[in-house]
Tab-separated table of C-alpha atoms and ligand atoms in Angstrom:
chain	number	residue	atom	x	y	z
A	1	MET	CA	4.202	6.427	41.416
A	2	GLU	CA	2.241	9.036	43.090
A	3	LYS	CA	4.605	10.338	45.780
A	4	THR	CA	4.699	11.482	49.308
A	5	LEU	CA	6.806	13.845	51.853
A	6	VAL	CA	7.080	12.503	54.932
A	7	ILE	CA	9.100	13.702	58.167
A	8	LEU	CA	9.988	11.575	61.124
A	9	LYS	CA	10.245	14.768	63.523
A	10	PRO	CA	12.151	16.020	66.665
A	11	SER	CA	9.517	13.888	68.476
A	12	ALA	CA	9.805	10.237	66.743
A	13	ILE	CA	13.896	10.460	67.035
A	14	GLU	CA	14.722	11.463	70.617
A	15	ARG	CA	11.556	8.733	71.381
A	16	ALA	CA	13.419	6.825	69.493
A	17	LEU	CA	10.506	5.730	67.409
A	18	VAL	CA	12.059	5.420	63.678
A	19	GLY	CA	12.739	1.737	63.400
A	20	GLU	CA	9.093	1.673	64.510
A	21	VAL	CA	8.133	4.336	61.534
A	22	VAL	CA	10.158	2.391	58.523
A	23	LYS	CA	9.493	-0.037	60.016
A	24	ARG	CA	4.898	0.392	58.758
A	25	ILE	CA	5.953	1.509	55.638
A	26	GLU	CA	7.810	-1.443	55.243
A	27	GLN	CA	5.480	-3.538	56.190
A	28	LYS	CA	2.352	-1.266	53.993
A	29	GLY	CA	4.054	-1.892	50.371
A	30	LEU	CA	5.713	1.950	49.999
A	31	ILE	CA	9.139	2.322	48.643
A	32	ILE	CA	11.422	5.005	49.696
A	33	CYS	CA	12.896	6.809	46.808
A	34	GLY	CA	14.760	9.275	49.124
A	35	MET	CA	15.673	9.536	52.790
A	36	LYS	CA	18.058	11.288	54.709
A	37	MET	CA	18.304	12.931	58.221
A	38	MET	CA	18.244	17.825	58.904
A	39	GLN	CA	17.929	20.439	60.872
A	40	LEU	CA	15.513	22.369	60.231
A	41	ASP	CA	15.480	25.679	60.587
A	42	GLU	CA	12.779	28.642	61.242
A	43	LYS	CA	12.529	29.935	57.225
A	44	ILE	CA	12.343	26.070	56.163
A	45	LEU	CA	9.694	25.990	58.513
A	46	ARG	CA	7.297	29.565	57.699
A	47	GLU	CA	7.335	27.874	53.741
A	48	HIS	CA	6.536	24.083	54.973
A	49	TYR	CA	3.847	25.808	57.617
A	50	SER	CA	3.063	28.972	55.712
A	51	HIS	CA	-0.628	27.591	57.226
A	52	LEU	CA	0.001	28.030	60.207
A	53	VAL	CA	2.745	31.034	60.835
A	54	ASP	CA	-0.305	33.037	62.350
A	55	ARG	CA	-0.872	31.202	65.020
A	56	PRO	CA	0.307	31.827	67.791
A	57	PHE	CA	1.951	28.324	68.463
A	58	PHE	CA	3.732	28.868	66.229
A	59	PRO	CA	6.430	29.761	67.575
A	60	MET	CA	6.592	26.981	70.362
A	61	LEU	CA	5.924	24.590	66.591
A	62	VAL	CA	9.585	26.415	65.428
A	63	GLU	CA	11.408	25.254	68.422
A	64	SER	CA	9.912	21.646	68.210
A	65	MET	CA	11.053	20.841	64.872
A	66	THR	CA	14.498	23.105	65.692
A	67	VAL	CA	15.257	21.124	69.132
A	68	CYS	CA	17.491	18.516	67.065
A	69	PRO	CA	17.809	17.179	63.363
A	70	VAL	CA	14.699	15.310	61.623
A	71	ILE	CA	14.882	12.582	58.666
A	72	VAL	CA	12.927	13.449	55.695
A	73	MET	CA	11.033	10.418	53.827
A	74	CYS	CA	10.243	10.481	50.323
A	75	LEU	CA	8.297	7.444	49.626
A	76	GLU	CA	6.672	6.298	46.398
A	77	GLY	CA	3.379	4.215	45.621
A	78	LYS	CA	0.049	3.824	44.280
A	79	ASP	CA	-2.325	6.840	45.447
A	80	VAL	CA	-0.039	7.030	47.814
A	81	VAL	CA	-0.151	10.628	49.789
A	82	GLU	CA	-3.910	9.378	50.998
A	83	VAL	CA	-2.697	5.812	51.794
A	84	PHE	CA	0.271	8.031	53.981
A	85	ARG	CA	-2.476	9.851	55.203
A	86	ALA	CA	-4.564	7.272	57.078
A	87	MET	CA	-1.452	5.512	58.090
A	88	THR	CA	-1.070	8.929	60.293
A	89	GLY	CA	-3.666	9.929	61.677
A	90	VAL	CA	-6.043	13.100	62.659
A	91	THR	CA	-3.592	15.538	64.335
A	92	ASN	CA	-4.116	15.522	67.735
A	93	GLY	CA	-2.394	11.879	68.889
A	94	ARG	CA	-5.422	11.761	71.626
A	95	LYS	CA	-8.079	11.866	69.257
A	96	ALA	CA	-5.456	9.360	66.806
A	97	ALA	CA	-7.065	6.472	65.787
A	98	PRO	CA	-5.906	3.362	66.779
A	99	GLY	CA	-3.852	1.746	64.518
A	100	THR	CA	-2.710	5.256	63.258
A	101	LEU	CA	0.908	6.013	64.322
A	102	ARG	CA	-0.195	8.631	66.097
A	103	GLY	CA	-2.996	6.770	67.493
A	104	ASP	CA	-0.308	4.274	68.727
A	105	PHE	CA	2.842	6.837	68.867
A	106	CYS	CA	1.888	9.921	70.786
A	107	MET	CA	-0.649	11.490	73.114
A	108	SER	CA	-0.070	15.937	71.746
A	109	GLY	CA	-1.483	17.311	69.246
A	110	GLN	CA	2.503	19.285	68.699
A	111	GLN	CA	4.607	16.454	69.691
A	112	ASN	CA	2.850	14.002	67.048
A	113	ILE	CA	5.487	12.399	65.511
A	114	VAL	CA	5.565	12.585	61.495
A	115	HIS	CA	4.512	15.101	58.913
A	116	ALA	CA	2.789	13.784	55.754
A	117	SER	CA	2.132	15.742	52.756
A	118	ASP	CA	-1.934	16.071	52.994
A	119	SER	CA	-2.206	16.570	48.728
A	120	VAL	CA	-0.090	15.150	45.435
A	121	GLU	CA	-0.206	18.915	45.060
A	122	ASN	CA	1.445	19.776	47.780
A	123	ALA	CA	3.243	16.620	48.387
A	124	LYS	CA	5.205	17.685	44.408
A	125	ILE	CA	6.314	21.196	46.550
A	126	GLU	CA	7.506	19.935	49.755
A	127	ILE	CA	9.283	17.443	47.600
A	128	ALA	CA	10.492	19.249	46.800
A	129	ARG	CA	11.404	22.517	49.117
A	130	PHE	CA	13.482	18.931	51.056
A	131	PHE	CA	15.144	17.105	48.424
A	132	LYS	CA	17.276	18.323	46.004
A	133	PRO	CA	16.495	16.074	42.370
A	134	GLU	CA	19.657	14.017	42.243
A	135	GLU	CA	19.136	12.485	46.413
A	136	ILE	CA	15.516	10.830	44.919
A	137	PHE	CA	16.587	7.538	43.549
A	138	ASN	CA	13.380	5.696	41.290
A	139	TYR	CA	14.341	2.381	40.771
A	140	THR	CA	12.446	-0.726	40.929
A	141	PRO	CA	11.967	-3.356	43.360
A	142	GLY	CA	11.763	-6.817	42.698
A	143	MET	CA	8.799	-6.666	44.914
A	144	LEU	CA	6.699	-5.235	42.608
A	145	LYS	CA	4.906	-7.813	40.980
A	146	PHE	CA	3.854	-9.412	44.452
A	147	LEU	CA	3.930	-5.337	45.289
A	148	TYR	CA	0.295	-4.501	43.268
A	149	ALA	CA	-1.711	-6.794	40.421
A	150	GLU	CA	-0.359	-5.418	36.406
A	151	ASP	CA	-3.430	-3.548	35.753
A	152	GLU	CA	-3.041	-1.232	39.709
A	153	ILE	CA	0.214	-0.193	38.157
B	1	IDP	P1	-1.181	17.484	60.047
B	1	IDP	O1	0.307	17.695	60.357
B	1	IDP	O2	-2.147	17.264	60.917
B	1	IDP	O3	-1.386	17.819	58.553
B	1	IDP	P2	-1.361	20.774	60.256
B	1	IDP	O4	-3.058	21.461	61.079
B	1	IDP	O5	-1.200	20.662	59.537
B	1	IDP	O6	-1.881	19.617	60.794
B	1	IDP	O7	-0.602	21.310	61.252
B	1	IDP	C1	0.908	21.349	60.979
B	1	IDP	C2	1.236	20.815	62.406
B	1	IDP	O8	1.763	21.861	63.408
B	1	IDP	C3	1.172	19.250	63.185
B	1	IDP	O9	0.968	18.648	62.149
B	1	IDP	C4	1.580	19.763	65.254
B	1	IDP	O10	2.991	19.800	64.492
B	1	IDP	C5	1.038	21.359	64.913
B	1	IDP	N1	0.081	21.920	65.430
B	1	IDP	C6	-1.306	22.389	64.622
B	1	IDP	N2	-2.264	22.386	65.123
B	1	IDP	C7	-1.398	22.523	67.002
B	1	IDP	C8	-2.223	23.472	67.436
B	1	IDP	O11	-2.886	24.636	67.690
B	1	IDP	N3	-1.443	23.509	68.697
B	1	IDP	C9	0.699	23.720	68.445
B	1	IDP	N4	0.549	22.836	67.316
B	1	IDP	C10	-0.528	22.527	66.518
B	2	MG	MG1	-0.750	19.493	56.861
């Protein structure tokens, strides 16, 4: 099944929102197939945010993403990239719809608590950037047949 990469940013760690985010992931029925804490540095952020390196706020973004460790997660599910982007909400927390993670838990366009891959192609690249192959666990949860109909998986 499809996989996506999620980062619980320092704004989630420092504000003690890890449980809230993980709770929503579990409640939705997304399968956690990788999860670890790591300290990011400028090198990996230049790759991960390559589309933003020339923007004036990039140094501030690096600072905000390296101020403490993050938690990276790999999630699995049918159409999970699209599903988790919808659960995340738009970039600016002040504009994100209530009910989304950013809409419910943040007020900032930068300190917006989670990263979510934006396409299936980018998800594959991002998972490989943050996880070693042996850190991704492919298993079948017992509840799978209650998450999906037979013809959906
Ligand atoms: P996304 O996280 O919703 O996919 P992107 O445009 O890919 O948004 O930007 C990546 C991250 O860079 C954002 O989540 C946010 O933390 C930061 N960022 C984006 N635009 C701005 C900005 O205008 N000012 C400050 N930080 C920004
Ligand atoms: Mg993005």
